[in-house]
PDB file of C-alpha atoms in Angstrom:
ATOM      1  CA  UNK A 335      30.505 -15.506  39.385  1.00 60.00           C
ATOM      2  CA  UNK A 336      31.099 -16.673  35.947  1.00 64.00           C
ATOM      3  CA  UNK A 337      27.601 -18.472  35.931  1.00 70.00           C
ATOM      4  CA  UNK A 338      25.932 -15.356  37.406  1.00 75.00           C
ATOM      5  CA  UNK A 339      27.513 -13.120  34.681  1.00 73.00           C
ATOM      6  CA  UNK A 340      26.444 -15.545  31.983  1.00 74.00           C
ATOM      7  CA  UNK A 341      22.878 -15.632  33.521  1.00 76.00           C
ATOM      8  CA  UNK A 342      22.775 -11.819  33.598  1.00 75.00           C
ATOM      9  CA  UNK A 343      23.911 -11.631  29.982  1.00 75.00           C
ATOM     10  CA  UNK A 344      21.351 -14.119  28.894  1.00 70.00           C
ATOM     11  CA  UNK A 345      18.665 -12.092  30.770  1.00 73.00           C
ATOM     12  CA  UNK A 346      19.664  -8.938  29.108  1.00 73.00           C
ATOM     13  CA  UNK A 347      19.468 -10.407  25.756  1.00 66.00           C
ATOM     14  CA  UNK A 348      16.003 -11.817  26.469  1.00 71.00           C
ATOM     15  CA  UNK A 349      14.868  -8.508  27.702  1.00 70.00           C
ATOM     16  CA  UNK A 350      15.864  -6.717  24.484  1.00 65.00           C
ATOM     17  CA  UNK A 351      12.939  -6.711  22.120  1.00 59.00           C
ATOM     18  CA  UNK A 352      13.384  -8.195  18.692  1.00 60.00           C
ATOM     19  CA  UNK A 353      13.255  -5.645  16.009  1.00 59.00           C
ATOM     20  CA  UNK A 354       9.947  -5.991  13.762  1.00 61.00           C
ATOM     21  CA  UNK A 355      10.516  -7.179  10.443  1.00 63.00           C
ATOM     22  CA  UNK A 356      10.272  -4.426   7.744  1.00 66.00           C
ATOM     23  CA  UNK A 357       6.960  -4.641   5.849  1.00 58.00           C
ATOM     24  CA  UNK A 358       7.637  -5.288   2.088  1.00 56.00           C
ATOM     25  CA  UNK A 359       5.255  -3.489  -0.223  1.00 53.00           C
ATOM     26  CA  UNK A 360       2.430  -5.559  -1.463  1.00 50.00           C
ATOM     27  CA  UNK A 361       3.597  -6.740  -4.835  1.00 48.00           C
ATOM     28  CA  UNK A 362       0.091  -7.466  -6.182  1.00 50.00           C
ATOM     29  CA  UNK A 363      -0.973  -3.850  -5.588  1.00 58.00           C
ATOM     30  CA  UNK A 364       1.941  -2.614  -7.856  1.00 67.00           C
ATOM     31  CA  UNK A 365       1.119  -4.921 -10.654  1.00 80.00           C
ATOM     32  CA  UNK A 366      -1.388  -4.174 -13.384  1.00 79.00           C
ATOM     33  CA  UNK A 367      -4.494  -6.450 -13.730  1.00 84.00           C
ATOM     34  CA  UNK A 368      -3.696  -9.671 -15.725  1.00 85.00           C
ATOM     35  CA  UNK A 369      -5.801  -8.726 -18.845  1.00 89.00           C
ATOM     36  CA  UNK A 370      -4.152  -5.256 -19.118  1.00 87.00           C
ATOM     37  CA  UNK A 371      -0.649  -6.881 -18.697  1.00 90.00           C
ATOM     38  CA  UNK A 372      -1.538  -9.225 -21.569  1.00 92.00           C
ATOM     39  CA  UNK A 373      -2.658  -6.550 -23.832  1.00 93.00           C
ATOM     40  CA  UNK A 374       0.205  -4.328 -23.013  1.00 92.00           C
ATOM     41  CA  UNK A 375       2.671  -7.129 -23.933  1.00 94.00           C
ATOM     42  CA  UNK A 376       0.750  -7.674 -27.284  1.00 95.00           C
ATOM     43  CA  UNK A 377       1.022  -3.915 -27.821  1.00 96.00           C
ATOM     44  CA  UNK A 378       4.690  -3.927 -27.254  1.00 95.00           C
ATOM     45  CA  UNK A 379       5.180  -6.893 -29.521  1.00 96.00           C
ATOM     46  CA  UNK A 380       3.189  -5.374 -32.369  1.00 96.00           C
ATOM     47  CA  UNK A 381       4.840  -2.067 -31.974  1.00 95.00           C
ATOM     48  CA  UNK A 382       8.345  -3.507 -32.069  1.00 96.00           C
ATOM     49  CA  UNK A 383       7.408  -5.618 -35.177  1.00 96.00           C
ATOM     50  CA  UNK A 384       5.931  -2.552 -36.717  1.00 95.00           C
ATOM     51  CA  UNK A 385       9.125  -0.628 -36.244  1.00 95.00           C
ATOM     52  CA  UNK A 386      11.242  -3.538 -37.477  1.00 96.00           C
ATOM     53  CA  UNK A 387       9.246  -3.905 -40.763  1.00 95.00           C
ATOM     54  CA  UNK A 388       9.197  -0.026 -41.210  1.00 94.00           C
ATOM     55  CA  UNK A 389      12.997  -0.087 -41.006  1.00 95.00           C
ATOM     56  CA  UNK A 390      13.015  -3.108 -43.320  1.00 93.00           C
ATOM     57  CA  UNK A 391      10.921  -1.221 -45.883  1.00 92.00           C
ATOM     58  CA  UNK A 392      13.042   2.064 -45.649  1.00 92.00           C
ATOM     59  CA  UNK A 393      16.322   0.038 -46.141  1.00 94.00           C
ATOM     60  CA  UNK A 394      14.856  -2.024 -48.892  1.00 91.00           C
ATOM     61  CA  UNK A 395      13.990   1.167 -50.829  1.00 87.00           C
ATOM     62  CA  UNK A 396      17.523   2.244 -50.434  1.00 90.00           C
ATOM     63  CA  UNK A 397      18.837  -1.035 -51.629  1.00 90.00           C
ATOM     64  CA  UNK A 398      16.353  -1.235 -54.512  1.00 84.00           C
ATOM     65  CA  UNK A 399      14.517  -4.372 -53.623  1.00 85.00           C
ATOM     66  CA  UNK A 400      12.131  -5.871 -56.062  1.00 88.00           C
ATOM     67  CA  UNK A 401       8.770  -4.204 -56.227  1.00 86.00           C
ATOM     68  CA  UNK A 402       6.987  -7.376 -55.338  1.00 88.00           C
ATOM     69  CA  UNK A 403       9.032  -7.658 -52.062  1.00 90.00           C
ATOM     70  CA  UNK A 404       8.324  -4.007 -51.353  1.00 89.00           C
ATOM     71  CA  UNK A 405       4.686  -4.717 -51.835  1.00 91.00           C
ATOM     72  CA  UNK A 406       4.761  -7.645 -49.587  1.00 93.00           C
ATOM     73  CA  UNK A 407       6.447  -5.611 -46.958  1.00 93.00           C
ATOM     74  CA  UNK A 408       3.923  -2.883 -47.308  1.00 94.00           C
ATOM     75  CA  UNK A 409       1.041  -5.333 -46.753  1.00 94.00           C
ATOM     76  CA  UNK A 410       2.735  -6.691 -43.737  1.00 95.00           C
ATOM     77  CA  UNK A 411       3.151  -3.153 -42.234  1.00 95.00           C
ATOM     78  CA  UNK A 412      -0.598  -2.460 -43.034  1.00 95.00           C
ATOM     79  CA  UNK A 413      -1.793  -5.734 -41.346  1.00 95.00           C
ATOM     80  CA  UNK A 414       0.563  -5.059 -38.368  1.00 96.00           C
ATOM     81  CA  UNK A 415      -0.677  -1.442 -38.025  1.00 96.00           C
ATOM     82  CA  UNK A 416      -4.271  -2.377 -38.207  1.00 96.00           C
ATOM     83  CA  UNK A 417      -3.696  -5.065 -35.504  1.00 96.00           C
ATOM     84  CA  UNK A 418      -1.786  -2.691 -33.405  1.00 96.00           C
ATOM     85  CA  UNK A 419      -4.585  -0.032 -33.511  1.00 96.00           C
ATOM     86  CA  UNK A 420      -7.161  -2.698 -32.630  1.00 96.00           C
ATOM     87  CA  UNK A 421      -5.370  -3.915 -29.745  1.00 96.00           C
ATOM     88  CA  UNK A 422      -4.375  -0.447 -28.576  1.00 96.00           C
ATOM     89  CA  UNK A 423      -8.049   0.572 -28.766  1.00 96.00           C
ATOM     90  CA  UNK A 424      -8.869  -2.400 -26.661  1.00 95.00           C
ATOM     91  CA  UNK A 425      -6.144  -1.536 -24.251  1.00 94.00           C
ATOM     92  CA  UNK A 426      -7.504   1.955 -23.942  1.00 94.00           C
ATOM     93  CA  UNK A 427     -10.931   0.735 -23.030  1.00 94.00           C
ATOM     94  CA  UNK A 428      -9.477  -1.590 -20.442  1.00 92.00           C
ATOM     95  CA  UNK A 429      -7.566   1.470 -18.936  1.00 91.00           C
ATOM     96  CA  UNK A 430     -10.577   3.540 -18.853  1.00 92.00           C
ATOM     97  CA  UNK A 431     -12.478   0.633 -17.165  1.00 92.00           C
ATOM     98  CA  UNK A 432      -9.517  -0.059 -14.519  1.00 89.00           C
ATOM     99  CA  UNK A 433      -9.129   3.748 -13.948  1.00 89.00           C
ATOM    100  CA  UNK A 434     -12.618   4.047 -12.812  1.00 89.00           C
ATOM    101  CA  UNK A 435     -12.343   0.791 -10.667  1.00 88.00           C
ATOM    102  CA  UNK A 436      -8.926   1.118  -9.145  1.00 84.00           C
ATOM    103  CA  UNK A 437      -8.159   4.965  -9.534  1.00 80.00           C
ATOM    104  CA  UNK A 438      -4.367   4.958  -9.958  1.00 81.00           C
ATOM    105  CA  UNK A 439      -1.955   7.476 -11.618  1.00 83.00           C
ATOM    106  CA  UNK A 440      -0.082   4.734 -13.210  1.00 84.00           C
ATOM    107  CA  UNK A 441      -3.213   3.850 -15.310  1.00 87.00           C
ATOM    108  CA  UNK A 442      -3.475   7.514 -16.604  1.00 91.00           C
ATOM    109  CA  UNK A 443       0.055   7.358 -18.012  1.00 91.00           C
ATOM    110  CA  UNK A 444      -0.859   4.072 -19.768  1.00 90.00           C
ATOM    111  CA  UNK A 445      -4.002   5.502 -21.132  1.00 92.00           C
ATOM    112  CA  UNK A 446      -2.215   8.460 -22.685  1.00 94.00           C
ATOM    113  CA  UNK A 447       0.416   6.064 -24.127  1.00 94.00           C
ATOM    114  CA  UNK A 448      -2.225   3.822 -25.663  1.00 95.00           C
ATOM    115  CA  UNK A 449      -4.241   6.771 -27.106  1.00 96.00           C
ATOM    116  CA  UNK A 450      -0.862   7.972 -28.757  1.00 96.00           C
ATOM    117  CA  UNK A 451      -0.107   4.523 -29.964  1.00 96.00           C
ATOM    118  CA  UNK A 452      -3.625   4.119 -31.377  1.00 96.00           C
ATOM    119  CA  UNK A 453      -3.431   7.503 -33.409  1.00 97.00           C
ATOM    120  CA  UNK A 454      -0.023   6.678 -34.828  1.00 96.00           C
ATOM    121  CA  UNK A 455      -0.860   3.164 -35.855  1.00 96.00           C
ATOM    122  CA  UNK A 456      -4.030   4.383 -37.464  1.00 96.00           C
ATOM    123  CA  UNK A 457      -1.997   6.990 -39.322  1.00 96.00           C
ATOM    124  CA  UNK A 458       0.548   4.552 -40.343  1.00 95.00           C
ATOM    125  CA  UNK A 459      -1.888   2.068 -41.679  1.00 95.00           C
ATOM    126  CA  UNK A 460      -3.547   4.777 -43.766  1.00 95.00           C
ATOM    127  CA  UNK A 461      -0.235   5.802 -45.046  1.00 95.00           C
ATOM    128  CA  UNK A 462       0.904   2.535 -46.028  1.00 94.00           C
ATOM    129  CA  UNK A 463      -2.374   1.738 -47.715  1.00 92.00           C
ATOM    130  CA  UNK A 464      -1.979   5.086 -49.691  1.00 92.00           C
ATOM    131  CA  UNK A 465       1.755   4.023 -50.640  1.00 90.00           C
ATOM    132  CA  UNK A 466       0.579   0.649 -51.650  1.00 89.00           C
ATOM    133  CA  UNK A 467      -2.314   2.116 -53.694  1.00 89.00           C
ATOM    134  CA  UNK A 468       0.107   4.700 -55.375  1.00 89.00           C
ATOM    135  CA  UNK A 469       2.678   2.000 -56.151  1.00 86.00           C
ATOM    136  CA  UNK A 470       0.140  -0.228 -57.971  1.00 83.00           C
ATOM    137  CA  UNK A 471      -0.838   2.793 -60.073  1.00 81.00           C
ATOM    138  CA  UNK A 472      -4.022   4.798 -60.573  1.00 75.00           C
ATOM    139  CA  UNK A 473      -6.068   3.393 -63.527  1.00 71.00           C
ATOM    140  CA  UNK A 474      -9.570   4.091 -64.530  1.00 66.00           C
TER     141      UNK A 474
END
């Protein structure tokens, strides 16, 4: 009797269907294209260094740094802002290309962010060049 009960239990277990494994979302479809990822990381790096040098310039003015040091910081800000505007323009073009190719909502958000970053970095580069020009003095 014990053997028949065990056999019946085994038959019941075998008759039960195994649950199907849950399908994980395709990780590659959620990721950005590799070139856009690279330019995004470059934009984030340049944006963070621009913010850091801007804060350094502001605190340097408060702590009365030497004029040569503040001029050097302004030149670094200018170069960084120009590089950021260049890379954000490239990223904007990439977003437009991939938006036409892939058609995802996530790329529209990236596109808007890159346009805003491009406008802000261009304005900041013009502002830092103007401050640098005014600090050297206007002579005829």
